[in-house]
mmCIF file of C-alpha atoms and ligand atoms in Angstrom:
data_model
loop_
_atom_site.group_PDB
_atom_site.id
_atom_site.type_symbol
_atom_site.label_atom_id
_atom_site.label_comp_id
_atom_site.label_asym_id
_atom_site.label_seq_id
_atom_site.Cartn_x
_atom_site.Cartn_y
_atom_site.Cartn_z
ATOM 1 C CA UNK A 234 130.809 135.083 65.897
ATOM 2 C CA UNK A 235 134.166 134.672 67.448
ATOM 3 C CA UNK A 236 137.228 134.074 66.279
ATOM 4 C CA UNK A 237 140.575 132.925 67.113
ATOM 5 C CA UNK A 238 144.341 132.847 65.718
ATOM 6 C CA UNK A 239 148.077 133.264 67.304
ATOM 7 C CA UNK A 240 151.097 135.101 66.960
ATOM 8 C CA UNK A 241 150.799 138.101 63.832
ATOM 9 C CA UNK A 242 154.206 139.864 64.827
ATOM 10 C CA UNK A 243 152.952 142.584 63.283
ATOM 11 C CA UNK A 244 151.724 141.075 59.866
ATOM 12 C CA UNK A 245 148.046 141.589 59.006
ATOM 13 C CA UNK A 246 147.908 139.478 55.902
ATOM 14 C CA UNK A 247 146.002 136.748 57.340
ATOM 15 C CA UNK A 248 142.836 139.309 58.234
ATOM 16 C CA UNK A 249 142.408 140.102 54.324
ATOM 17 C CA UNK A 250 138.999 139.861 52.720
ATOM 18 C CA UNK A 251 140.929 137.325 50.225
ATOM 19 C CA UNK A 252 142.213 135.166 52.991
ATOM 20 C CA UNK A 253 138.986 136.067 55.886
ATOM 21 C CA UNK A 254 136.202 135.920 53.576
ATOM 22 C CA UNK A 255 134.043 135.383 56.294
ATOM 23 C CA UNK A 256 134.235 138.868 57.510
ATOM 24 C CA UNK A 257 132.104 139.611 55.453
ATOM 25 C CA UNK A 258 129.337 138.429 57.657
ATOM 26 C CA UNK A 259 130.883 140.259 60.464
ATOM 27 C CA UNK A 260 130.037 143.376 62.345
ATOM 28 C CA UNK A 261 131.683 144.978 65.316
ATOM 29 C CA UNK A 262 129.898 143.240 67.589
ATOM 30 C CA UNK A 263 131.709 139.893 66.078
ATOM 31 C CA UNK A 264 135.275 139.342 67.307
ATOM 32 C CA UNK A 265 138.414 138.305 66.360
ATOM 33 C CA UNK A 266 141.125 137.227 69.675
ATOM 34 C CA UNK A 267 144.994 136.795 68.876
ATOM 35 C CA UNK A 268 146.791 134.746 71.407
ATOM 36 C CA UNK A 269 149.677 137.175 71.822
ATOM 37 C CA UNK A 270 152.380 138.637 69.908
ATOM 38 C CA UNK A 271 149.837 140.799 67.833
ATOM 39 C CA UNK A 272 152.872 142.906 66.940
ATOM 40 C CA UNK A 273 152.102 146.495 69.100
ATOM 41 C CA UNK A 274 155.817 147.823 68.575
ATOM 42 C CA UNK A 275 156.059 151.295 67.973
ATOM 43 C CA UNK A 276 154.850 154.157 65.611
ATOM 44 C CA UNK A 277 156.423 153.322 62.221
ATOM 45 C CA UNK A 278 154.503 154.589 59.352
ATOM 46 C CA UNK A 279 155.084 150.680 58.889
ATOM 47 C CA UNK A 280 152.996 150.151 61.790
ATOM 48 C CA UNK A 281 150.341 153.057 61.788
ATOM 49 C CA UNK A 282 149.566 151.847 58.314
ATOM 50 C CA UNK A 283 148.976 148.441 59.202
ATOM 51 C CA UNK A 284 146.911 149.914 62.405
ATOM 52 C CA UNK A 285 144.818 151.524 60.176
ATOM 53 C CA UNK A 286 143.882 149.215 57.691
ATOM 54 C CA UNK A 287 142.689 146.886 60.855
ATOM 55 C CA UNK A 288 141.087 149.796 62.076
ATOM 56 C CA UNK A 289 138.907 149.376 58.438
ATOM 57 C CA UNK A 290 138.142 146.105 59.296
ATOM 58 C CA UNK A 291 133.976 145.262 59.777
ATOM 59 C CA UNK A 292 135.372 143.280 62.914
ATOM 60 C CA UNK A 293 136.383 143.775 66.576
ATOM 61 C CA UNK A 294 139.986 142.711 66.920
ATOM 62 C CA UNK A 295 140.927 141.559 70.386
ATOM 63 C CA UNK A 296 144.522 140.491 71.321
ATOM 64 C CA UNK A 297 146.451 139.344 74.337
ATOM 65 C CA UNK A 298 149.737 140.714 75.125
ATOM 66 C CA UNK A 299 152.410 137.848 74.225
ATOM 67 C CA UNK A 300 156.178 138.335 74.651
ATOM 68 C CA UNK A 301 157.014 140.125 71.999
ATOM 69 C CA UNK A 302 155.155 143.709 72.585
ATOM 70 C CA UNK A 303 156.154 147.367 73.420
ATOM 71 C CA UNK A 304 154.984 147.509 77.046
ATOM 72 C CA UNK A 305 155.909 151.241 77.155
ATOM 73 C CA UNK A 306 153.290 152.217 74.320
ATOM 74 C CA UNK A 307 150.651 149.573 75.788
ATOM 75 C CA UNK A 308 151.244 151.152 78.867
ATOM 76 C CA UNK A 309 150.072 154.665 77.660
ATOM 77 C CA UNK A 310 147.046 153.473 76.078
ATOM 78 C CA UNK A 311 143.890 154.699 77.810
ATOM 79 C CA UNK A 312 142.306 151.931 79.946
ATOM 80 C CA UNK A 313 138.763 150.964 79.991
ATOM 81 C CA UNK A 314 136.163 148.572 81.458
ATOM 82 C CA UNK A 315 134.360 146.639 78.744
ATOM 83 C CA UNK A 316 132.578 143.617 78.616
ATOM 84 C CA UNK A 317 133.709 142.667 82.040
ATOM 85 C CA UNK A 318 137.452 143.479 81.860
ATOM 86 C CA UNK A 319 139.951 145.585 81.798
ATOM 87 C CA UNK A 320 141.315 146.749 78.203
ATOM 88 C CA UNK A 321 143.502 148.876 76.785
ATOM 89 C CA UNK A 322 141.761 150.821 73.751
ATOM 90 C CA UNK A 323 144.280 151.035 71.001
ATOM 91 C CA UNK A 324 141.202 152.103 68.196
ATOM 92 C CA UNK A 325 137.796 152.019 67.789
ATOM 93 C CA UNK A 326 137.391 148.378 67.272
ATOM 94 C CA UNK A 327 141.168 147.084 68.304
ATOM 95 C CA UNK A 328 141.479 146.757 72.051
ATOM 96 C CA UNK A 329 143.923 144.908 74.255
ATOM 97 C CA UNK A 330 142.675 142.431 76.762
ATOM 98 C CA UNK A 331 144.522 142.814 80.216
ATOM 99 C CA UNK A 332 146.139 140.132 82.359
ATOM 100 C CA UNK A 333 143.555 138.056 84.725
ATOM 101 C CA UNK A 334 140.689 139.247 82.951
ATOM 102 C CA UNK A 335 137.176 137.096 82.587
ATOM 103 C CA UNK A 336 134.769 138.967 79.560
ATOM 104 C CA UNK A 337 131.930 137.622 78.684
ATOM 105 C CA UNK A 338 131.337 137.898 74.813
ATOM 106 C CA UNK A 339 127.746 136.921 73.419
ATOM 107 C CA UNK A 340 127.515 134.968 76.295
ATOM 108 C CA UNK A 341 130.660 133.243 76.005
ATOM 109 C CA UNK A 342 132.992 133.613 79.255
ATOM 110 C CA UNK A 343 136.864 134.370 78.536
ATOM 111 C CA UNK A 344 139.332 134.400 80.812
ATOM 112 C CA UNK A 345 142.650 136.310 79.184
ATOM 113 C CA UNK A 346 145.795 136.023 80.378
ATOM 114 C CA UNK A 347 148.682 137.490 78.413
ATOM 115 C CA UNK A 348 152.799 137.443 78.556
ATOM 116 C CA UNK A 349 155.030 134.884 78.137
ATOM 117 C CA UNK A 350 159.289 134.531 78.809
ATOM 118 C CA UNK A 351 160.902 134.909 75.351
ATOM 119 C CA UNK A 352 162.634 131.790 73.698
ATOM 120 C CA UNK A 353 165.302 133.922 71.648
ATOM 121 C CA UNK A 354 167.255 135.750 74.041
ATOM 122 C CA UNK A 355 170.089 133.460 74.719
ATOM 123 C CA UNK A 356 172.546 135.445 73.449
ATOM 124 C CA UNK A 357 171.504 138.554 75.691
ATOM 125 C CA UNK A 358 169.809 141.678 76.343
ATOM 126 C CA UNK A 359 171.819 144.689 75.454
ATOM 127 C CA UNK A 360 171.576 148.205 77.652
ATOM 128 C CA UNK A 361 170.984 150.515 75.033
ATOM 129 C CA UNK A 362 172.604 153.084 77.509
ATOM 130 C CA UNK A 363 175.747 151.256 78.139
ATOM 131 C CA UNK A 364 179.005 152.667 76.536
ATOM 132 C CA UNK A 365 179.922 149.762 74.272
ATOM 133 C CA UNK A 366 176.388 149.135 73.050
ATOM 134 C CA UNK A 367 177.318 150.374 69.549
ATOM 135 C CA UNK A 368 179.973 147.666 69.255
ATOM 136 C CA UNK A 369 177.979 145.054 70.944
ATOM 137 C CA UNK A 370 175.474 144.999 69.003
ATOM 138 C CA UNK A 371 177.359 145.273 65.391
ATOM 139 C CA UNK A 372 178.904 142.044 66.416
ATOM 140 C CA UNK A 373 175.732 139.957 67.497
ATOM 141 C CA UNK A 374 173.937 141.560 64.590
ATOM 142 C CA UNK A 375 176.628 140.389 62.551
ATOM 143 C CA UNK A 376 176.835 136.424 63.546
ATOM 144 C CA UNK A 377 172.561 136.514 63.342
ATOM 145 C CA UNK A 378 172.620 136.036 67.432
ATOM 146 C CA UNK A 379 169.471 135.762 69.310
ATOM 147 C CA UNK A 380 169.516 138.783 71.117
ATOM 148 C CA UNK A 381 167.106 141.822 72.410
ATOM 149 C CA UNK A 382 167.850 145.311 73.498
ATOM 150 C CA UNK A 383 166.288 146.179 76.561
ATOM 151 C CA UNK A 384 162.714 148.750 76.340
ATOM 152 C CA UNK A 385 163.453 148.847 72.392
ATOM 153 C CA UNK A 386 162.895 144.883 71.664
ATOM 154 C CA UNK A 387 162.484 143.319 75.110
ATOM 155 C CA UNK A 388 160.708 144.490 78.424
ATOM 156 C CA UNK A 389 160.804 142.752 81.421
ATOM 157 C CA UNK A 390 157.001 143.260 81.745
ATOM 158 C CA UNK A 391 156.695 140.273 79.589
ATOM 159 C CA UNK A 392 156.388 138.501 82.571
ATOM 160 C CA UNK A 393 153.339 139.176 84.328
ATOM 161 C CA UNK A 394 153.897 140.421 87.814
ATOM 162 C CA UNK A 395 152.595 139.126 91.516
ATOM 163 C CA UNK A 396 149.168 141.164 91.515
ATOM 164 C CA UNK A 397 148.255 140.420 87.797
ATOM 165 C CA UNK A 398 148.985 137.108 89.139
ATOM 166 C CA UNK A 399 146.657 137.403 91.975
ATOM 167 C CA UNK A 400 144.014 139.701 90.206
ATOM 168 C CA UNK A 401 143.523 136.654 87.470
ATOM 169 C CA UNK A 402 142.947 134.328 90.878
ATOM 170 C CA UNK A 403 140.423 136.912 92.220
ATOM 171 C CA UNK A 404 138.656 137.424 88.849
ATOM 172 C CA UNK A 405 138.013 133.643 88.234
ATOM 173 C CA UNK A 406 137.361 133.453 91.891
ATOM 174 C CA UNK A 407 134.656 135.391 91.048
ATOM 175 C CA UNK A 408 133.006 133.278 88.313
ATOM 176 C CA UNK A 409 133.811 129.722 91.062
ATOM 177 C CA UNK A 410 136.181 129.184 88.675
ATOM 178 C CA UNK A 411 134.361 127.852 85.319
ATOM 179 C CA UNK A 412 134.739 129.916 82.215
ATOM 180 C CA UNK A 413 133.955 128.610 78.328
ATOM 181 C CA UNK A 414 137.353 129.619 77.382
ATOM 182 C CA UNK A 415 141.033 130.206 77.959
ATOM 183 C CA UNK A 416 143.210 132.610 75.927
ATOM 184 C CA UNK A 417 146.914 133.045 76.788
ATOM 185 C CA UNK A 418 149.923 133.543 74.794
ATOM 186 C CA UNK A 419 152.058 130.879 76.994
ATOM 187 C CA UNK A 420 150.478 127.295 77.647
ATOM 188 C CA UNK A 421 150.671 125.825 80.857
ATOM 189 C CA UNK A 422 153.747 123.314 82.282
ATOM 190 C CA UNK A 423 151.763 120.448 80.942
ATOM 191 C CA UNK A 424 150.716 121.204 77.907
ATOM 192 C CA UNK A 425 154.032 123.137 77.294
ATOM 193 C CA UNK A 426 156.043 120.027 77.805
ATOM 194 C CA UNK A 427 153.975 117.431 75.340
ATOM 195 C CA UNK A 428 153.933 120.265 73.309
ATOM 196 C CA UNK A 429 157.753 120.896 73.076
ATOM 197 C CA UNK A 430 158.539 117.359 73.922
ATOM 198 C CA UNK A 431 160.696 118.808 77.135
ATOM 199 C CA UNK A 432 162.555 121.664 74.788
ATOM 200 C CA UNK A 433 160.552 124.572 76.810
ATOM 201 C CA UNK A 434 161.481 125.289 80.391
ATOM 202 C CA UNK A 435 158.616 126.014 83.161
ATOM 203 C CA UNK A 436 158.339 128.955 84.423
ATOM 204 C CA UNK A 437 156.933 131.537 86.686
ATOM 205 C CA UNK A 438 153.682 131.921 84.244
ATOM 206 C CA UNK A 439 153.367 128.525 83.355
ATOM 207 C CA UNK A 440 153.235 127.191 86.693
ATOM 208 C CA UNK A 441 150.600 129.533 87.368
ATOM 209 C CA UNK A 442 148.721 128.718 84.102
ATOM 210 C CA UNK A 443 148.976 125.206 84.879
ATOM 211 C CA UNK A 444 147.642 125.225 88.641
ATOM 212 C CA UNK A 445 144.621 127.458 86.831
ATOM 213 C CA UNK A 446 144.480 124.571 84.380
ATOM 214 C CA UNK A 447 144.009 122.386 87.375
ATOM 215 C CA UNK A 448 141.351 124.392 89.157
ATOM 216 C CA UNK A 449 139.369 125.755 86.379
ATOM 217 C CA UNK A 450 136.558 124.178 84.815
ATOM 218 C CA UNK A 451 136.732 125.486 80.706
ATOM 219 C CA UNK A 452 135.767 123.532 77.209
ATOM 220 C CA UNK A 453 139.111 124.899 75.367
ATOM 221 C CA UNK A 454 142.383 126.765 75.894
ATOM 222 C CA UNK A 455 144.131 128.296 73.333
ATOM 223 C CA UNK A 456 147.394 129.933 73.073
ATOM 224 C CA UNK A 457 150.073 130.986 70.494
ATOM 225 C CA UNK A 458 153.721 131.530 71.373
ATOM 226 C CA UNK A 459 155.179 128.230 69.842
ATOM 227 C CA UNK A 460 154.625 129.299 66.125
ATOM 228 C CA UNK A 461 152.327 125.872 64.894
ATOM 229 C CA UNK A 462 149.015 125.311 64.548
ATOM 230 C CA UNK A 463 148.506 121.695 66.949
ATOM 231 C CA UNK A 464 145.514 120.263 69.038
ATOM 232 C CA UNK A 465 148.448 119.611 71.926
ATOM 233 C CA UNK A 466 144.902 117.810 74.223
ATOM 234 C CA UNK A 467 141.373 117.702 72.912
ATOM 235 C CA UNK A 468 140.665 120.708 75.093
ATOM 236 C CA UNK A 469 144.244 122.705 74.663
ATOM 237 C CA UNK A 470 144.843 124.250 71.090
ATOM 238 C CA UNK A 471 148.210 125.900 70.290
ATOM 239 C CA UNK A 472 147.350 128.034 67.514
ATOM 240 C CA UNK A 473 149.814 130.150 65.172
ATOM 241 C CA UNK A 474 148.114 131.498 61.562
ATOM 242 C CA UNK A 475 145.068 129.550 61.582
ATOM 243 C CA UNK A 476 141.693 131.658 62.185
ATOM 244 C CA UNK A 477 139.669 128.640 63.948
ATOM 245 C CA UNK A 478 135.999 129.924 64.903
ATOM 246 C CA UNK A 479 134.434 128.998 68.446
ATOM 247 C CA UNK A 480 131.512 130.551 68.572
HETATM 248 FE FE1 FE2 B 254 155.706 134.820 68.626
#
């Protein structure tokens, strides 16, 4: 069996037995994907507890990186070959698939591609170093800005970079360019814009999902990122708490 759902931010409740009954079926060899913003932030007892309850789970849980990540803790995460791909292995059954990856799952074919550009930075990204950060911050905090400080609650690695760009090309190269599915945590230019009826700007990464979109044969996309649960296409699903199976 696999599995799919967006954005957890770091809230599990969706993966109890009350609310995923149908793990009970599962085993490790059945999986679970999140399309980004699985909520890897730091080592909070918050967090470890939460890590460790999934960790409990009869499942394999698989997540894409979104925007909203700590890319210094993914970063020092043992990497692995599995399945196909590159991973990060944060437990025994929780690993992180890498940018421009194509795994191939009880015979399904993935292609994973994870980041996005945040929506809610518009008021800034604070230096934590700088001398008036203290007084900065107070003030947004106090008028509720949207605002991130820099390697604490925003890295610039949410944006892939030119070889994860170019390893993803070479990877579905490598299968002529016809997988079963798509997971991302952004959704291409297209799809973004029927999506957010033009309230999303294109980017770096959705350009680049969108010319894959273009070139790559696949039966469905899905991605998180945009918080709702839509069919955008009949073949490109923007998914937030919904656990939709696909296989
Ligand atoms: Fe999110």
């Amino acid at each position: 069996m696999i599995y799919l759902t967006g954005d957890c931010h770091g809230d599990y409740g969706r993966f109890s037995t009350e609310n995923f009954p149908e793990q009970k079926e599962m085993s490790r060899e059945d999986y679970v994907i999140v399309c980004g913003d699985f909520g890897y932030w730091d080592r909070s007892a918050w967090q470890e507890w939460w890590r460790k309850w999934l960790s409990r789970k009869p499942f394999t849980l698989l997540w894409v990186d979104g925007n909203h990540e700590n890319y210094d803790m993914l970063a020092e995460l043992p990497e692995e070959r599995w399945q196909g791909g590159r991973i990060h292995r944060v437990s025994e059954n929780i690993f992180h698939l890498m940018r421009g990856q194509v795994f191939t799952l009880q015979g399904a074919r993935i292609f994973a591609f994870g980041g996005a550009r945040s929506h809610d930075i518009q008021d800034g990204i604070l230096d934590p170093q700088a001398p008036d950060f203290k007084r900065k911050y107070k003030a947004l905090r106090s008028r509720n800005a949207w605002f991130r400080v820099n390697r604490r609650s925003w890295w610039e690695e949410e944006m892939p970079n030119e070889e994860e760009f170019l390893e993803g090309k070479r990877n579905l190269e490598r299968q002529d360019w016809k997988v079963d599915y798509i997971v991302t945590h952004c959704a291409p230019t297209s799809i973004q814009a029927i999506a957010g009826a033009g309230s999303f700007q294109p980017d770096a990464l959705t350009d680049y999902l969108e010319e894959i979109r273009r070139r790559c044969s696949y039966q469905r996309w899905f991605f998180g990122h945009y918080h709702d649960n839509r069919n955008v296409t009949e073949k490109d699903l923007m998914l937030y708490e919904q656990i939709i199976r696909i296989w």
